[in-house]
GROMACS .gro file of N, CA and C in nm:
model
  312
    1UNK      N    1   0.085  -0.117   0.000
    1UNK     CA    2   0.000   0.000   0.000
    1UNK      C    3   0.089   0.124   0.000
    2UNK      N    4   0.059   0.234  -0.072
    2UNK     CA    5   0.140   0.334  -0.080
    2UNK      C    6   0.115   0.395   0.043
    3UNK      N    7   0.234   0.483   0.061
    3UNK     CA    8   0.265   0.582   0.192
    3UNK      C    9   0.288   0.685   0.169
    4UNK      N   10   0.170   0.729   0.129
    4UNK     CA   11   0.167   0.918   0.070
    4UNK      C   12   0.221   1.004   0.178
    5UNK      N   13   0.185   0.978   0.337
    5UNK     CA   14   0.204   1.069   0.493
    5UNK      C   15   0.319   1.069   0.500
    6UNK      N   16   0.454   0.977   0.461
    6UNK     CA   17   0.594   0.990   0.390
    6UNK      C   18   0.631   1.014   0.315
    7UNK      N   19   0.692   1.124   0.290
    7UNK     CA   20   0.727   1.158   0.158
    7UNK      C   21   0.903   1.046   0.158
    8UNK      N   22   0.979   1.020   0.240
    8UNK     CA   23   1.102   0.968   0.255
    8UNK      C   24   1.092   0.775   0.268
    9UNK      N   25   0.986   0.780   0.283
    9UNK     CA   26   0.919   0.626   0.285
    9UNK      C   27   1.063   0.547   0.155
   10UNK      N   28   1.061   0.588   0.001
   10UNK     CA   29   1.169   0.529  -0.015
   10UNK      C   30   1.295   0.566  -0.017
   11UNK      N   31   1.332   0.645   0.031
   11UNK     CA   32   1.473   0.676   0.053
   11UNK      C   33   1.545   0.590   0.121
   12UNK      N   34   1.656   0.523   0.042
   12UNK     CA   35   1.776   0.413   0.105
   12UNK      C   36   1.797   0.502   0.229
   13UNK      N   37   1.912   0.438   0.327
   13UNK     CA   38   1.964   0.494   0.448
   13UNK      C   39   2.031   0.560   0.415
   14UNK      N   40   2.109   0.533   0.295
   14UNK     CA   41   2.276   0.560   0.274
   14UNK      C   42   2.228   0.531   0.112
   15UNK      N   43   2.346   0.653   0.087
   15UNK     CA   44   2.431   0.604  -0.052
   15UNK      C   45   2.456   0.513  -0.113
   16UNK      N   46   2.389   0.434  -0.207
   16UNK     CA   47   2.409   0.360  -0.248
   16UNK      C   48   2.510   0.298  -0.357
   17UNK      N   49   2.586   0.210  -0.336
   17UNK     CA   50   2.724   0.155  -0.417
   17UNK      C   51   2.693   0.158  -0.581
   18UNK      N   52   2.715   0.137  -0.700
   18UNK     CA   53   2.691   0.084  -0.855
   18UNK      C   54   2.632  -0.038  -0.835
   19UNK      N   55   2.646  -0.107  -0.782
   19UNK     CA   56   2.583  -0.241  -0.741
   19UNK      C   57   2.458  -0.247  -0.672
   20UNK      N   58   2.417  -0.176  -0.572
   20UNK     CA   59   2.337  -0.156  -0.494
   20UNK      C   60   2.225  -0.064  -0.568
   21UNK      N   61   2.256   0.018  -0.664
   21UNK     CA   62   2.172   0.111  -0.711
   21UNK      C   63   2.144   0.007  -0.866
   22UNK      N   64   2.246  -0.097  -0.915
   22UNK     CA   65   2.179  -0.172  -1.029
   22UNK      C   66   2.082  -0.240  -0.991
   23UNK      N   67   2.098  -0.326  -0.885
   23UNK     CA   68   1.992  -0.398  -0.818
   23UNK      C   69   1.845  -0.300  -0.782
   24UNK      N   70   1.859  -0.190  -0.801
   24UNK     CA   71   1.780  -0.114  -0.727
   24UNK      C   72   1.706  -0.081  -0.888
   25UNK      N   73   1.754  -0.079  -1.013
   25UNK     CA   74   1.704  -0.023  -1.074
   25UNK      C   75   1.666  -0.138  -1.161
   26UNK      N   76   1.698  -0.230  -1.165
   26UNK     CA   77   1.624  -0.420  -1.206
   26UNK      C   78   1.526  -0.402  -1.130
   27UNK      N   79   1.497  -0.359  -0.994
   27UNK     CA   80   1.383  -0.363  -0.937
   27UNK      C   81   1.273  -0.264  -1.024
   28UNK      N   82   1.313  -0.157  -1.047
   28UNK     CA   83   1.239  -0.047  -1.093
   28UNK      C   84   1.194  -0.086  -1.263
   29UNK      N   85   1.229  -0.159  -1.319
   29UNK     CA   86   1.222  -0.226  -1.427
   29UNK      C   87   1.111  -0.314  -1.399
   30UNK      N   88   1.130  -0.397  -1.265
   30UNK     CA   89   1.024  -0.525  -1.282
   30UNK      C   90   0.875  -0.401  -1.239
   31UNK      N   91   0.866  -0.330  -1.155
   31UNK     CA   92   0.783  -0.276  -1.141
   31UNK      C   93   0.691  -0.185  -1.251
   32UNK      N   94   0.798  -0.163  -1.356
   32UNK     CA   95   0.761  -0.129  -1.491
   32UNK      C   96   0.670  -0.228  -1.530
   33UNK      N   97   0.743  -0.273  -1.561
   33UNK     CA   98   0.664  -0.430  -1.631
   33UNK      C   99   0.549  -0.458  -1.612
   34UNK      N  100   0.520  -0.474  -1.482
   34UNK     CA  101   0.441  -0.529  -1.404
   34UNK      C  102   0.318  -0.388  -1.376
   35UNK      N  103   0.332  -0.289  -1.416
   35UNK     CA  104   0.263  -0.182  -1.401
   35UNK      C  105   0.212  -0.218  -1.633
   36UNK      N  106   0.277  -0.208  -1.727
   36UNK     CA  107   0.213  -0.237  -1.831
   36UNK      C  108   0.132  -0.414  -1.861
   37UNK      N  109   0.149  -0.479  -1.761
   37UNK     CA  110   0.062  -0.629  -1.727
   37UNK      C  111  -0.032  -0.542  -1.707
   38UNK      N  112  -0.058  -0.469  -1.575
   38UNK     CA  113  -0.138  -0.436  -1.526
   38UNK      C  114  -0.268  -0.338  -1.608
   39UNK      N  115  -0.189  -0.256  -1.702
   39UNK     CA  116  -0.305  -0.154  -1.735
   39UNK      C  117  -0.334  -0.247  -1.895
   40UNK      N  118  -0.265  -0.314  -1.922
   40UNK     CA  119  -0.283  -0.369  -2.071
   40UNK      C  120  -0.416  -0.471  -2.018
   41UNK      N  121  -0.443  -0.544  -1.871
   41UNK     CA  122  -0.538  -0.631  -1.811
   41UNK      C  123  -0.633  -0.541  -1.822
   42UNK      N  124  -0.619  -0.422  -1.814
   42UNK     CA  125  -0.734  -0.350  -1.746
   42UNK      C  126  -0.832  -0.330  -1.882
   43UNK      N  127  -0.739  -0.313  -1.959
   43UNK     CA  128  -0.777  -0.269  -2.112
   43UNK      C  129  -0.843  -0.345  -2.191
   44UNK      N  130  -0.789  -0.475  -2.165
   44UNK     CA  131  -0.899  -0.617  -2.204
   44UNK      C  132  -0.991  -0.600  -2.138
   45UNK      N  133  -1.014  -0.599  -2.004
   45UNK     CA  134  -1.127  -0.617  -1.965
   45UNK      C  135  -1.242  -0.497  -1.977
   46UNK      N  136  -1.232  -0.400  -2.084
   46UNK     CA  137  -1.339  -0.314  -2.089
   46UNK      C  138  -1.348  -0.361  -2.245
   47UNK      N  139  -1.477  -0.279  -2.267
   47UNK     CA  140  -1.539  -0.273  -2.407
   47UNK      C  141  -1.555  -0.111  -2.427
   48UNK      N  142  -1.514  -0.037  -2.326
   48UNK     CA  143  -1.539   0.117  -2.320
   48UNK      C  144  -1.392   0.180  -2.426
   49UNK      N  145  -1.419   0.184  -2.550
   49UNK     CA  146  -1.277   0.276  -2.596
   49UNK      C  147  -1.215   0.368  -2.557
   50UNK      N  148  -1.288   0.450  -2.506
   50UNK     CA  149  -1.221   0.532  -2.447
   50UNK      C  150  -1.096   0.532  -2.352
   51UNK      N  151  -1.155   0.433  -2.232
   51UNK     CA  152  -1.058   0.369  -2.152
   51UNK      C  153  -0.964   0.337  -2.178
   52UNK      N  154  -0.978   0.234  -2.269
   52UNK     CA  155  -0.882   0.096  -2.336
   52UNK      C  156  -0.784   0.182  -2.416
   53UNK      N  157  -0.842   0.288  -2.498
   53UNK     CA  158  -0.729   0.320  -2.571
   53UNK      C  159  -0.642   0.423  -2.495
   54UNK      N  160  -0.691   0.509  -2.352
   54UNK     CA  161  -0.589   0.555  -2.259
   54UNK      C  162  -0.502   0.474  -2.174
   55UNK      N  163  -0.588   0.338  -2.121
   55UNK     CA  164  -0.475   0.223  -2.073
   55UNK      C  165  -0.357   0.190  -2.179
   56UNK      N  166  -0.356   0.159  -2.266
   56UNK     CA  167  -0.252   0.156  -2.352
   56UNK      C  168  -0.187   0.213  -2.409
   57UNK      N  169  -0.201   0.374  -2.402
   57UNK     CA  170  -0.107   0.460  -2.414
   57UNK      C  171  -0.030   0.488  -2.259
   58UNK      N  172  -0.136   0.466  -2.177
   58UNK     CA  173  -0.027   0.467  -2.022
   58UNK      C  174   0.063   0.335  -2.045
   59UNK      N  175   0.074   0.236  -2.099
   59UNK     CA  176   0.105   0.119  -2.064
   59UNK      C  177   0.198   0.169  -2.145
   60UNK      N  178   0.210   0.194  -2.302
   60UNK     CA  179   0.310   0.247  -2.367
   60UNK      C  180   0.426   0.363  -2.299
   61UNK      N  181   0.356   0.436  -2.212
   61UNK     CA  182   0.457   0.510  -2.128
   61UNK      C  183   0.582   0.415  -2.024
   62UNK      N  184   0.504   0.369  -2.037
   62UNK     CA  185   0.559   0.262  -1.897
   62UNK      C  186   0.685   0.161  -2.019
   63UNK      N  187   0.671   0.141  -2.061
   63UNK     CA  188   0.785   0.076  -2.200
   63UNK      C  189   0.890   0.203  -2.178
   64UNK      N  190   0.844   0.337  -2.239
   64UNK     CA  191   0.952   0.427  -2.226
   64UNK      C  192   1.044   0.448  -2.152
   65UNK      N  193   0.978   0.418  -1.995
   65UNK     CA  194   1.007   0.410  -1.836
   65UNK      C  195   1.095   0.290  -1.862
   66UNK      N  196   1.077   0.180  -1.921
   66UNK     CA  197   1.161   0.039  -1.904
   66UNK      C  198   1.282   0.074  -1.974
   67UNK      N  199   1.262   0.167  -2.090
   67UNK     CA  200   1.376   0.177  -2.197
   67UNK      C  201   1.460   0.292  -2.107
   68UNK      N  202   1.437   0.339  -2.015
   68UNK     CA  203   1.498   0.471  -1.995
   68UNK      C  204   1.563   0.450  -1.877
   69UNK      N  205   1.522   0.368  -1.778
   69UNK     CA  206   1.600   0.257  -1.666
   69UNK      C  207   1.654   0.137  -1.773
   70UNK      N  208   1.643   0.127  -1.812
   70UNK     CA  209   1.735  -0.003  -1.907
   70UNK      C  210   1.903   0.095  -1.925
   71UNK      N  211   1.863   0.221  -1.942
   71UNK     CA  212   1.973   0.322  -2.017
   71UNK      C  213   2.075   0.319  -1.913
   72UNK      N  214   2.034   0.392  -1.802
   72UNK     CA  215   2.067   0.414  -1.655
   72UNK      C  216   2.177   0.286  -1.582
   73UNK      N  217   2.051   0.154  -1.606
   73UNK     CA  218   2.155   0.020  -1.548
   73UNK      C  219   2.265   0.004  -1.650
   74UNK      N  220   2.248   0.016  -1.761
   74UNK     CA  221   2.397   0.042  -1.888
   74UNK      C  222   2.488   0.098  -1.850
   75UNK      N  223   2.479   0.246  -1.792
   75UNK     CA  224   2.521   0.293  -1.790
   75UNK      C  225   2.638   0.267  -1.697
   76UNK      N  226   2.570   0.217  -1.546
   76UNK     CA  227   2.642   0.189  -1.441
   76UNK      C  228   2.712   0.083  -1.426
   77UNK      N  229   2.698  -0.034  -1.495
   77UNK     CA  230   2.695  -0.138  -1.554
   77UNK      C  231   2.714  -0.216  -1.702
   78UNK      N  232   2.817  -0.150  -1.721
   78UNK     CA  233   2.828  -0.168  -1.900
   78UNK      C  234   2.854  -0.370  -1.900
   79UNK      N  235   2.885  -0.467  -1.791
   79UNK     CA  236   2.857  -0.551  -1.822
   79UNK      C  237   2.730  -0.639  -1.840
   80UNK      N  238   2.626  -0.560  -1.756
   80UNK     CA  239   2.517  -0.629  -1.794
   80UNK      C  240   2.435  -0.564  -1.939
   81UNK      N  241   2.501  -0.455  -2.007
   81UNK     CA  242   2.451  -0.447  -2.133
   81UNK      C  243   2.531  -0.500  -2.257
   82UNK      N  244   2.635  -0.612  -2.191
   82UNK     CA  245   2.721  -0.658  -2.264
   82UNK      C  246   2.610  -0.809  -2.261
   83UNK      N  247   2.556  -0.874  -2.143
   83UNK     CA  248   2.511  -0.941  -2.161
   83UNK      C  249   2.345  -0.923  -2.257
   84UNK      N  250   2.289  -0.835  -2.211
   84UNK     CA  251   2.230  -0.824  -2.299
   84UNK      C  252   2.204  -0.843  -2.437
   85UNK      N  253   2.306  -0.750  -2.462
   85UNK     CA  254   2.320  -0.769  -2.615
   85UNK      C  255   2.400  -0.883  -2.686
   86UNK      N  256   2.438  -0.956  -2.616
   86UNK     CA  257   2.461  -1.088  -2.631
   86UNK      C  258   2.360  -1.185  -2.682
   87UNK      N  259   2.242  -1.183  -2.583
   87UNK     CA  260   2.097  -1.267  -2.605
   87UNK      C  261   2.050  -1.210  -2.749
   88UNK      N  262   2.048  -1.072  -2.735
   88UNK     CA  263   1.982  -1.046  -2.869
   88UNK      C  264   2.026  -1.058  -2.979
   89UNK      N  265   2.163  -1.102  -2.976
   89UNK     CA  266   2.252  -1.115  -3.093
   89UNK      C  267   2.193  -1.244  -3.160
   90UNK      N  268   2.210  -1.353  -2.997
   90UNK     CA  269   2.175  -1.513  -3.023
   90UNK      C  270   2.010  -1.524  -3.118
   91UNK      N  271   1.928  -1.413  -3.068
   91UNK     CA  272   1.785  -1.434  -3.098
   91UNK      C  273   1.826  -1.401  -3.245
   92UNK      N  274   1.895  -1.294  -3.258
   92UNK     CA  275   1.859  -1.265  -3.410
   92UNK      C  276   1.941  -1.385  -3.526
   93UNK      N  277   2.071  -1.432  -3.450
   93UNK     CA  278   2.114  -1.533  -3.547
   93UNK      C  279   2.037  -1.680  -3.590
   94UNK      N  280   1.949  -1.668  -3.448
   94UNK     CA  281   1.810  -1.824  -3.473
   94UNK      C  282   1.759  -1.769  -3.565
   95UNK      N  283   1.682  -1.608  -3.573
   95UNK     CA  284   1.558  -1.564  -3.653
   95UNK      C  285   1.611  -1.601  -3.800
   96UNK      N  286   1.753  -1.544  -3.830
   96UNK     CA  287   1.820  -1.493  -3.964
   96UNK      C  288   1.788  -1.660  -4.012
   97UNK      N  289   1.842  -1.762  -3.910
   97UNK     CA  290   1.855  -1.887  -3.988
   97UNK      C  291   1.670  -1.960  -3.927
   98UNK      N  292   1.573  -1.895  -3.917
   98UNK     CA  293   1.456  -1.915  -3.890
   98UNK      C  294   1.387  -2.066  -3.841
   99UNK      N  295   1.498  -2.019  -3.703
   99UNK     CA  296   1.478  -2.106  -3.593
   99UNK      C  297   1.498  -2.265  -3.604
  100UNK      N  298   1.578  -2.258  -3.680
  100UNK     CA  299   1.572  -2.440  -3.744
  100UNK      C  300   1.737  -2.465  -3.705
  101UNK      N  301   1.849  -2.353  -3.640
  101UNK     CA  302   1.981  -2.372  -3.569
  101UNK      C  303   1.957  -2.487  -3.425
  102UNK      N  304   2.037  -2.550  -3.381
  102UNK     CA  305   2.053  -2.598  -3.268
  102UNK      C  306   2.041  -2.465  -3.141
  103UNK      N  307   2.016  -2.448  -3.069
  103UNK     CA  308   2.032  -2.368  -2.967
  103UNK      C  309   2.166  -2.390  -2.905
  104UNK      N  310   2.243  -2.282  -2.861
  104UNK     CA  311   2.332  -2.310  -2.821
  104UNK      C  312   2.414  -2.205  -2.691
   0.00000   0.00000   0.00000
């Protein structure tokens, strides 16, 4: 439940290390995520357009939010955008040879 009567509610104790603040911002990512599950559900479940087509432009915000903490953990962390782009390399060399490679 949110804690509006705190405004310091999330403030770490301390300063947080490159490590401590990547972990911190994988968190802020899953909460992304999990916030466009959420309004993209909401959006199925109406028949009202109006709604549906503002849930999914919020939900589209929330992508921007993922891409823009994605930037941030790069930043601090140039090995986990080494891994990254690793996977996507692998995905695109299955696609190029259309998924019929061994996995490897």
């Amino acid at each position: 439940m949110a804690q509006f009567a705190n405004p310091f509610v999330g403030n770490p104790p301390k300063l947080m290390s490159n490590e401590e603040l990547a972990q911190a911002l994988r968190f802020d990512i899953a909460g992304e995520l999990e916030a466009i599950v959420g309004y993209e559900a909401h959006a199925m479940a109406t028949n009202d357009e109006r709604i549906k087509k503002n849930l999914y432009h919020i939900a589209d915000e929330e992508r921007r939010h993922v891409g823009e903490l994605q930037q941030l953990l790069y930043m601090i962390s140039p090995r986990e955008a080494e891994h990254v782009e690793r996977g996507k390399q692998k995905i695109i060399r299955q696609q190029e040879m259309n998924f019929q490679a061994p996995i490897q």
